Amino acid sequence: MRNAIVPGLVAFFLGLLMIGIVGILQKEIVLALISITLSLSSIHEIVLFYDGRVGTSAVACNYLIVVLLGIYFISGRTLHRVNKKHVILPGTDITNKSNEQGASTGSSKVALLATCFILNMAATSVFGCKLLGITSSLFVGQVAWLWTAAVYQTVICILSYRNYHMLEATHIAFFSILRYAEGYSLLYEFLNTGQLNYPLPFFVVFTILFVVLALFTSIQSLVQSIYLLFYVAYCISLACNPHGFFYGGPQGVNVAIYIVSAIIALITLFNAKSSMTIPTGEGTIKKLFTNNSIFKLRKDKDINEPYLGYSKYGDAEILAHACSILAAFAMTMPGNPGEPLVTVVLPWVVVAGGIYNLICGSVAFSRGKTLESSAFILYGVMWVIWGIFRYSGIYSTSRGFNASVGMICFILFNSFIVFSTLFLTKAWFVYALTFQLILISFLLDAINALPLGYDIAVTIIFGLAGFYLFLSTLHNSTFEAPLLPVGSPFIKISGFTNDRSKCPHLISTRTSSVQKIAEIMKNGGICGIPTDTVYVLVAACNQPEAVEKAYKTKRQAQDRPMSLWISSLQQLKPAKHLLNPLVWDFMEAAWPSSISLVIPRGPWLDVLGAHDSAKYIGTPQSIAIRIPDCTVTTHLIDMVGPIAVTSANPSGEADTTHHNQVYAKLGDKVDGVLCDGASPENIASTVVDCTKIETGDIAFFRVGIVPKSQVFQIFDQVQQRHKKGLVNAGFSGSTDEITQDINPNSEDNKSYVNNGFTIDDDLQ
């Protein structure tokens, strides 16, 4: 029990203590007390395993303190809610102060990295404690720490992709692959006493991948790059020792990794909260490229490529290629047919090649990379099935016809992938074609017709092709110039191009981007922009040719006419005397929001500059108008003026929910796209019919993101104010109609006045 429990407690004792120290420095009292108390309970439990005289009272007291602190925190939050946020007990305020101070989204990166470092401490502690004599043996009871760290790091990898931390996601995945292999080794030691055999090519390739990753990581952070070098040393020590994880050399490197992980975790946590940060070398190498005429770093995130993506995930191609390389080289070790599990290949083939390829395929699918996604998922399925089939002891009994039929199916599927890569890049074509050679080697092996050395040869060829794609993807996502060539497609599809100069994809968080889109629209261009609902296609109202182009590009259906958007009611104020007062007040109450109001056409339209464009906006009887609840959109309208709007998709298709879909659905017909990632909502606006509002009734053309009940509630409030005679500045009719000053308190003529529009009692 001591050997099983102590290694993890040693790691979490120090990890929780660091969290507690940083919590005290940042005055997060409740968090700090809970962390320190749990840290003390961990050290007490460790001591208890070595000296029974300590007793369990100290551990129980620590846990009791944690319970009391938890009750205090829950009570504080409950009181805070009950008293409508007027009462806040000390230490129970969960407001994110960093966001209030304008901090970037780097806080999520800090949280993920700090957690990863502590998990690495828990894993390396298993082997470090054995080397230092804290535990007496390595055995199956310690697998829980290793595989728990591995599973959590897999989750952190996925979350890192969601936050566009591609490099961090890649090396976190590498950590977890080692954790899975370490756990497998300890588990097999429990199942069998045979001497484990580790494939040398795998560790050599893993070392090279870690070195390349460390070099590119140094551009972002020197500390993280140095940290990866410790894993380079770990892989080298494993390659130099036939006993793998059970030898003193790798265990000594684990002790070093434990210490470095603790130091970097503390620095990461401290820098996340403190105004005085500890230098980590972040941006040091990047400065060397500032005035470099040869190497030019990319400034923009890789979210602007014209792919049909809809999620907030970064690109996972780097990890996918690396994992296929690892799986291929791990299987170069033939192993012992009598004891297939003795050769430690299964975790690297199934986990690295299989599970991580499936994850990368899912991420690629969410990015809209349909072909790459299909390839990664197919390869992941193949690695899982073939790895388990060949290295789990069932290969010898099922060898022959059944295995051959299954492998032929994989070959046929991959043939379609190979054909499809003709439309992608030359590098991808070579990659898919060499994987076909891998599948053929499996087929020949299944029917006992594999030529000597064929599998080794095709593995090396596939590995080189995969490594080039790994390196080129990593390099080209880091540098804007020079680029490692991946080759143009053998067959080009008309209407599709990766030349972003024809259709600029600009990031919405930059003012310069909004200005560029505004200039395009002022010069008669049409653009795809984000809103508070889905993406839309817009044109400036004072550019009739642009409005006509947007109308024809959309292939506008008669039942979904173009609408008109403004940024504030000030733009419509010169025409307020032409609008019904109830409509005006309804506009003031409802906007800005995802509610479009359909009102009768009239001279008010000319006030907004929609003279020659008016025939393409709305219907002959009415026009939908609204102010969107989106800062970027209203800022753009302030620069351009009122805009004509339609959904950014051909009529009859689903709404566009990502900036990449604008390009994918409308192609090069748009002149620019303002990129804001996935839409905040997947439902369009609610369209309210106000053409008969003077009767006190409204109807709905479409119920979108805003429910009917909310619209009726707003309208009822406006009606109540009108019934009470409250003043609004909306409707004055014609000045000729207002010929006398009406006293609302007069007994002879009781009326309700709202800046010119009067309602007598009899008329009401």
Short mmCIF file of C-alpha atoms in Angstrom, two decimals, residues 343-636:
data_model
loop_
_atom_site.label_atom_id
_atom_site.label_comp_id
_atom_site.label_asym_id
_atom_site.label_seq_id
_atom_site.Cartn_x
_atom_site.Cartn_y
_atom_site.Cartn_z
CA THR A 343 7.45 -6.30 -26.99
CA VAL A 344 6.23 -2.92 -25.75
CA VAL A 345 4.49 -1.82 -28.96
CA LEU A 346 0.79 -2.01 -28.13
CA PRO A 347 0.45 1.31 -26.21
CA TRP A 348 2.32 3.32 -28.83
CA VAL A 349 0.43 1.85 -31.77
CA VAL A 350 -3.02 1.89 -30.17
CA VAL A 351 -2.71 5.13 -28.18
CA ALA A 352 -0.39 7.23 -30.33
CA GLY A 353 -1.28 5.92 -33.75
CA GLY A 354 -4.88 5.02 -33.04
CA ILE A 355 -6.54 7.13 -30.36
CA TYR A 356 -4.67 10.35 -31.09
CA ASN A 357 -5.26 10.02 -34.83
CA LEU A 358 -8.97 9.68 -34.09
CA ILE A 359 -8.82 12.81 -31.93
CA CYS A 360 -6.90 14.71 -34.61
CA GLY A 361 -9.40 13.51 -37.21
CA SER A 362 -12.27 14.87 -35.13
CA VAL A 363 -10.49 18.21 -34.72
CA ALA A 364 -9.79 18.35 -38.47
CA PHE A 365 -13.45 17.62 -39.19
CA SER A 366 -14.51 20.49 -36.93
CA ARG A 367 -12.09 22.70 -38.85
CA GLY A 368 -13.79 21.71 -42.08
CA LYS A 369 -10.83 19.69 -43.41
CA THR A 370 -12.97 16.84 -44.61
CA LEU A 371 -10.31 14.94 -46.56
CA GLU A 372 -7.63 15.23 -43.86
CA SER A 373 -10.22 14.25 -41.26
CA SER A 374 -11.20 11.14 -43.22
CA ALA A 375 -7.54 10.14 -43.61
CA PHE A 376 -6.70 10.58 -39.92
CA ILE A 377 -9.78 8.67 -38.78
CA LEU A 378 -9.14 5.85 -41.25
CA TYR A 379 -5.49 5.59 -40.20
CA GLY A 380 -6.45 5.76 -36.53
CA VAL A 381 -8.93 2.90 -36.92
CA MET A 382 -6.31 0.87 -38.78
CA TRP A 383 -3.64 1.39 -36.12
CA VAL A 384 -6.04 0.40 -33.34
CA ILE A 385 -7.33 -2.74 -35.07
CA TRP A 386 -4.01 -3.92 -36.44
CA GLY A 387 -2.12 -3.09 -33.24
CA ILE A 388 -4.51 -5.05 -31.05
CA PHE A 389 -4.86 -7.83 -33.61
CA ARG A 390 -1.13 -8.39 -34.04
CA TYR A 391 0.26 -7.63 -30.57
CA SER A 392 -2.38 -9.06 -28.24
CA GLY A 393 -1.84 -12.76 -28.83
CA ILE A 394 -4.78 -13.40 -31.20
CA TYR A 395 -2.83 -12.90 -34.42
CA SER A 396 -1.58 -16.46 -34.79
CA THR A 397 -5.07 -17.98 -34.41
CA SER A 398 -6.87 -15.56 -36.78
CA ARG A 399 -4.17 -15.23 -39.38
CA GLY A 400 -5.21 -15.85 -42.96
CA PHE A 401 -8.46 -15.24 -44.81
CA ASN A 402 -10.29 -13.06 -42.24
CA ALA A 403 -7.33 -10.75 -41.71
CA SER A 404 -6.77 -10.54 -45.45
CA VAL A 405 -10.35 -9.50 -46.19
CA GLY A 406 -10.23 -6.78 -43.56
CA MET A 407 -6.91 -5.45 -44.84
CA ILE A 408 -8.21 -5.41 -48.42
CA CYS A 409 -11.10 -3.22 -47.21
CA PHE A 410 -8.62 -0.78 -45.65
CA ILE A 411 -6.63 -0.74 -48.90
CA LEU A 412 -9.77 0.10 -50.90
CA PHE A 413 -10.73 2.89 -48.52
CA ASN A 414 -7.21 4.32 -48.61
CA SER A 415 -7.26 4.14 -52.42
CA PHE A 416 -10.06 6.68 -52.34
CA ILE A 417 -7.98 8.82 -49.96
CA VAL A 418 -5.00 8.59 -52.33
CA PHE A 419 -7.19 9.65 -55.25
CA SER A 420 -8.67 12.55 -53.29
CA THR A 421 -5.22 13.87 -52.33
CA LEU A 422 -4.67 14.61 -56.02
CA PHE A 423 -6.88 17.64 -55.33
CA LEU A 424 -4.99 18.59 -52.14
CA THR A 425 -1.16 18.77 -52.24
CA LYS A 426 1.67 16.67 -53.64
CA ALA A 427 3.05 16.07 -50.14
CA TRP A 428 -0.28 14.67 -48.98
CA PHE A 429 -0.45 12.46 -52.07
CA VAL A 430 2.96 10.94 -51.25
CA TYR A 431 1.93 10.53 -47.61
CA ALA A 432 -1.29 8.67 -48.47
CA LEU A 433 0.44 6.60 -51.17
CA THR A 434 3.21 5.44 -48.82
CA PHE A 435 0.61 4.51 -46.24
CA GLN A 436 -0.89 2.30 -48.93
CA LEU A 437 2.45 0.49 -48.96
CA ILE A 438 2.15 -0.03 -45.20
CA LEU A 439 -1.28 -1.58 -45.69
CA ILE A 440 0.04 -3.84 -48.44
CA SER A 441 2.79 -5.05 -46.09
CA PHE A 442 0.14 -5.94 -43.50
CA LEU A 443 -1.83 -7.81 -46.17
CA LEU A 444 1.24 -9.79 -47.27
CA ASP A 445 2.05 -10.59 -43.64
CA ALA A 446 -1.50 -11.84 -43.05
CA ILE A 447 -1.22 -14.35 -45.90
CA ASN A 448 2.37 -15.36 -44.98
CA ALA A 449 3.79 -13.89 -48.17
CA LEU A 450 5.77 -10.93 -46.77
CA PRO A 451 9.19 -10.58 -48.47
CA LEU A 452 12.14 -10.23 -46.13
CA GLY A 453 12.79 -6.58 -45.24
CA TYR A 454 9.77 -5.22 -47.14
CA ASP A 455 7.96 -4.01 -44.01
CA ILE A 456 11.09 -2.26 -42.72
CA ALA A 457 11.62 -0.54 -46.06
CA VAL A 458 8.05 0.76 -46.43
CA THR A 459 8.05 1.87 -42.78
CA ILE A 460 11.12 4.01 -43.40
CA ILE A 461 9.59 5.45 -46.60
CA PHE A 462 6.29 6.24 -44.84
CA GLY A 463 8.19 7.65 -41.86
CA LEU A 464 10.17 10.02 -44.05
CA ALA A 465 7.03 11.19 -45.88
CA GLY A 466 5.21 11.67 -42.59
CA PHE A 467 8.16 13.48 -41.01
CA TYR A 468 8.33 15.92 -43.91
CA LEU A 469 4.63 16.71 -43.53
CA PHE A 470 5.13 17.04 -39.74
CA LEU A 471 8.04 19.41 -40.26
CA SER A 472 6.42 21.42 -43.06
CA THR A 473 3.15 21.83 -41.17
CA LEU A 474 4.99 22.91 -38.04
CA HIS A 475 7.28 25.26 -39.97
CA ASN A 476 4.62 26.81 -42.18
CA SER A 477 2.31 27.44 -39.22
CA THR A 478 5.18 29.26 -37.46
CA PHE A 479 6.81 31.15 -40.31
CA GLU A 480 5.20 33.23 -43.00
CA ALA A 481 8.36 33.06 -45.11
CA PRO A 482 10.16 31.05 -46.25
CA LEU A 483 7.72 28.16 -46.52
CA LEU A 484 8.58 24.49 -46.85
CA PRO A 485 6.93 23.48 -50.13
CA VAL A 486 4.15 20.91 -49.97
CA GLY A 487 3.34 21.16 -53.65
CA SER A 488 0.27 22.37 -55.49
CA PRO A 489 -2.56 19.95 -56.27
CA PHE A 490 -2.14 17.64 -59.26
CA ILE A 491 -5.73 18.49 -60.18
CA LYS A 492 -7.14 21.91 -59.35
CA ILE A 493 -10.82 22.38 -58.65
CA SER A 494 -12.31 25.40 -60.37
CA GLY A 495 -13.72 27.99 -58.06
CA PHE A 496 -11.48 27.07 -55.14
CA THR A 497 -8.27 28.83 -54.29
CA ASN A 498 -6.07 29.30 -51.27
CA ASP A 499 -4.94 32.70 -52.51
CA ARG A 500 -6.17 34.92 -49.72
CA SER A 501 -5.19 38.07 -51.62
CA LYS A 502 -8.38 37.66 -53.69
CA CYS A 503 -10.50 37.42 -50.57
CA PRO A 504 -8.83 38.89 -47.47
CA HIS A 505 -9.62 37.07 -44.23
CA LEU A 506 -9.14 39.66 -41.49
CA ILE A 507 -9.32 39.14 -37.73
CA SER A 508 -12.24 41.01 -36.15
CA THR A 509 -10.39 41.87 -32.93
CA ARG A 510 -8.23 44.39 -34.75
CA THR A 511 -9.41 47.88 -35.57
CA SER A 512 -7.27 47.87 -38.71
CA SER A 513 -9.18 44.83 -39.96
CA VAL A 514 -12.54 46.56 -39.53
CA GLN A 515 -11.14 49.61 -41.33
CA LYS A 516 -10.01 47.46 -44.28
CA ILE A 517 -13.44 45.83 -44.54
CA ALA A 518 -15.02 49.30 -44.38
CA GLU A 519 -12.78 50.50 -47.24
CA ILE A 520 -13.73 47.46 -49.33
CA MET A 521 -17.42 48.22 -48.79
CA LYS A 522 -17.01 51.93 -49.50
CA ASN A 523 -15.39 51.00 -52.81
CA GLY A 524 -18.35 48.85 -53.80
CA GLY A 525 -17.33 45.48 -52.36
CA ILE A 526 -19.45 42.93 -50.52
CA CYS A 527 -18.18 41.23 -47.37
CA GLY A 528 -19.01 38.48 -44.92
CA ILE A 529 -19.10 39.72 -41.34
CA PRO A 530 -19.97 38.33 -37.88
CA THR A 531 -23.05 39.43 -35.97
CA ASP A 532 -24.77 38.66 -32.70
CA THR A 533 -26.35 35.64 -34.43
CA VAL A 534 -24.92 34.08 -37.62
CA TYR A 535 -22.61 35.41 -40.33
CA VAL A 536 -24.16 37.71 -42.94
CA LEU A 537 -23.32 39.13 -46.35
CA VAL A 538 -23.37 42.93 -46.39
CA ALA A 539 -23.04 45.87 -48.78
CA ALA A 540 -23.14 49.62 -48.24
CA CYS A 541 -26.59 51.10 -48.94
CA ASN A 542 -25.05 54.02 -50.81
CA GLN A 543 -23.41 51.58 -53.26
CA PRO A 544 -26.28 50.32 -55.48
CA GLU A 545 -24.01 48.09 -57.58
CA ALA A 546 -22.68 46.40 -54.44
CA VAL A 547 -26.21 45.81 -53.12
CA GLU A 548 -27.20 44.32 -56.47
CA LYS A 549 -24.10 42.10 -56.42
CA ALA A 550 -24.92 40.84 -52.92
CA TYR A 551 -28.50 40.18 -54.02
CA LYS A 552 -27.38 38.10 -57.00
CA THR A 553 -24.57 36.34 -55.11
CA LYS A 554 -27.04 35.23 -52.48
CA ARG A 555 -29.47 34.05 -55.18
CA GLN A 556 -32.07 35.77 -53.08
CA ALA A 557 -35.38 34.04 -52.53
CA GLN A 558 -38.52 36.14 -52.69
CA ASP A 559 -39.62 35.05 -49.21
CA ARG A 560 -36.33 36.13 -47.61
CA PRO A 561 -35.58 39.66 -48.86
CA MET A 562 -32.55 41.73 -47.87
CA SER A 563 -32.82 43.78 -44.70
CA LEU A 564 -31.44 47.13 -43.60
CA TRP A 565 -29.14 47.61 -40.59
CA ILE A 566 -28.08 50.74 -38.77
CA SER A 567 -25.74 51.27 -35.83
CA SER A 568 -27.96 53.61 -33.79
CA LEU A 569 -31.29 55.38 -33.94
CA GLN A 570 -29.39 58.64 -34.48
CA GLN A 571 -28.99 57.58 -38.12
CA LEU A 572 -32.78 57.36 -38.41
CA LYS A 573 -33.54 60.45 -36.34
CA PRO A 574 -34.00 62.81 -39.34
CA ALA A 575 -36.89 60.59 -40.42
CA LYS A 576 -38.53 60.10 -37.03
CA HIS A 577 -41.44 62.37 -37.93
CA LEU A 578 -42.28 59.92 -40.73
CA LEU A 579 -42.61 56.91 -38.43
CA ASN A 580 -45.42 55.83 -36.17
CA PRO A 581 -44.59 56.80 -32.55
CA LEU A 582 -45.31 53.26 -31.37
CA VAL A 583 -42.81 51.91 -33.90
CA TRP A 584 -40.18 54.41 -32.76
CA ASP A 585 -40.61 53.56 -29.11
CA PHE A 586 -40.62 49.85 -29.95
CA MET A 587 -37.28 50.37 -31.71
CA GLU A 588 -35.83 52.18 -28.70
CA ALA A 589 -36.96 49.43 -26.35
CA ALA A 590 -35.98 46.47 -28.51
CA TRP A 591 -32.58 47.52 -29.89
CA PRO A 592 -29.75 46.72 -29.99
CA SER A 593 -30.75 43.07 -30.12
CA SER A 594 -31.41 40.11 -32.38
CA ILE A 595 -34.88 41.43 -33.22
CA SER A 596 -35.62 42.67 -36.75
CA LEU A 597 -38.66 44.90 -37.16
CA VAL A 598 -40.54 44.87 -40.48
CA ILE A 599 -42.05 48.31 -41.09
CA PRO A 600 -43.82 49.88 -44.11
CA ARG A 601 -41.68 51.39 -46.87
CA GLY A 602 -41.72 55.13 -47.08
CA PRO A 603 -39.73 58.31 -47.65
CA TRP A 604 -37.75 57.55 -44.48
CA LEU A 605 -35.68 55.14 -46.57
CA ASP A 606 -34.10 58.00 -48.52
CA VAL A 607 -32.76 59.49 -45.29
CA LEU A 608 -30.48 56.45 -44.93
CA GLY A 609 -29.00 56.88 -48.39
CA ALA A 610 -30.72 53.87 -49.93
CA HIS A 611 -31.91 55.60 -53.09
CA ASP A 612 -31.07 53.38 -56.04
CA SER A 613 -30.43 50.42 -53.75
CA ALA A 614 -33.95 50.41 -52.33
CA LYS A 615 -35.34 48.11 -55.02
CA TYR A 616 -33.12 45.27 -53.77
CA ILE A 617 -33.94 45.77 -50.08
CA GLY A 618 -37.14 44.42 -48.56
CA THR A 619 -40.36 43.99 -50.50
CA PRO A 620 -42.44 46.59 -52.37
CA GLN A 621 -44.54 47.02 -49.23
CA SER A 622 -42.11 46.70 -46.30
CA ILE A 623 -38.51 46.51 -45.11
CA ALA A 624 -36.88 44.73 -42.17
CA ILE A 625 -34.58 46.95 -40.12
CA ARG A 626 -32.55 46.41 -36.95
CA ILE A 627 -29.56 47.42 -34.84
CA PRO A 628 -27.42 44.33 -34.13
CA ASP A 629 -26.13 43.67 -30.62
CA CYS A 630 -22.56 43.19 -31.83
CA THR A 631 -19.77 45.71 -31.25
CA VAL A 632 -17.78 44.81 -34.37
CA THR A 633 -20.83 45.06 -36.61
CA THR A 634 -22.05 48.40 -35.26
CA HIS A 635 -18.51 49.79 -35.41
CA LEU A 636 -18.36 48.81 -39.08
#
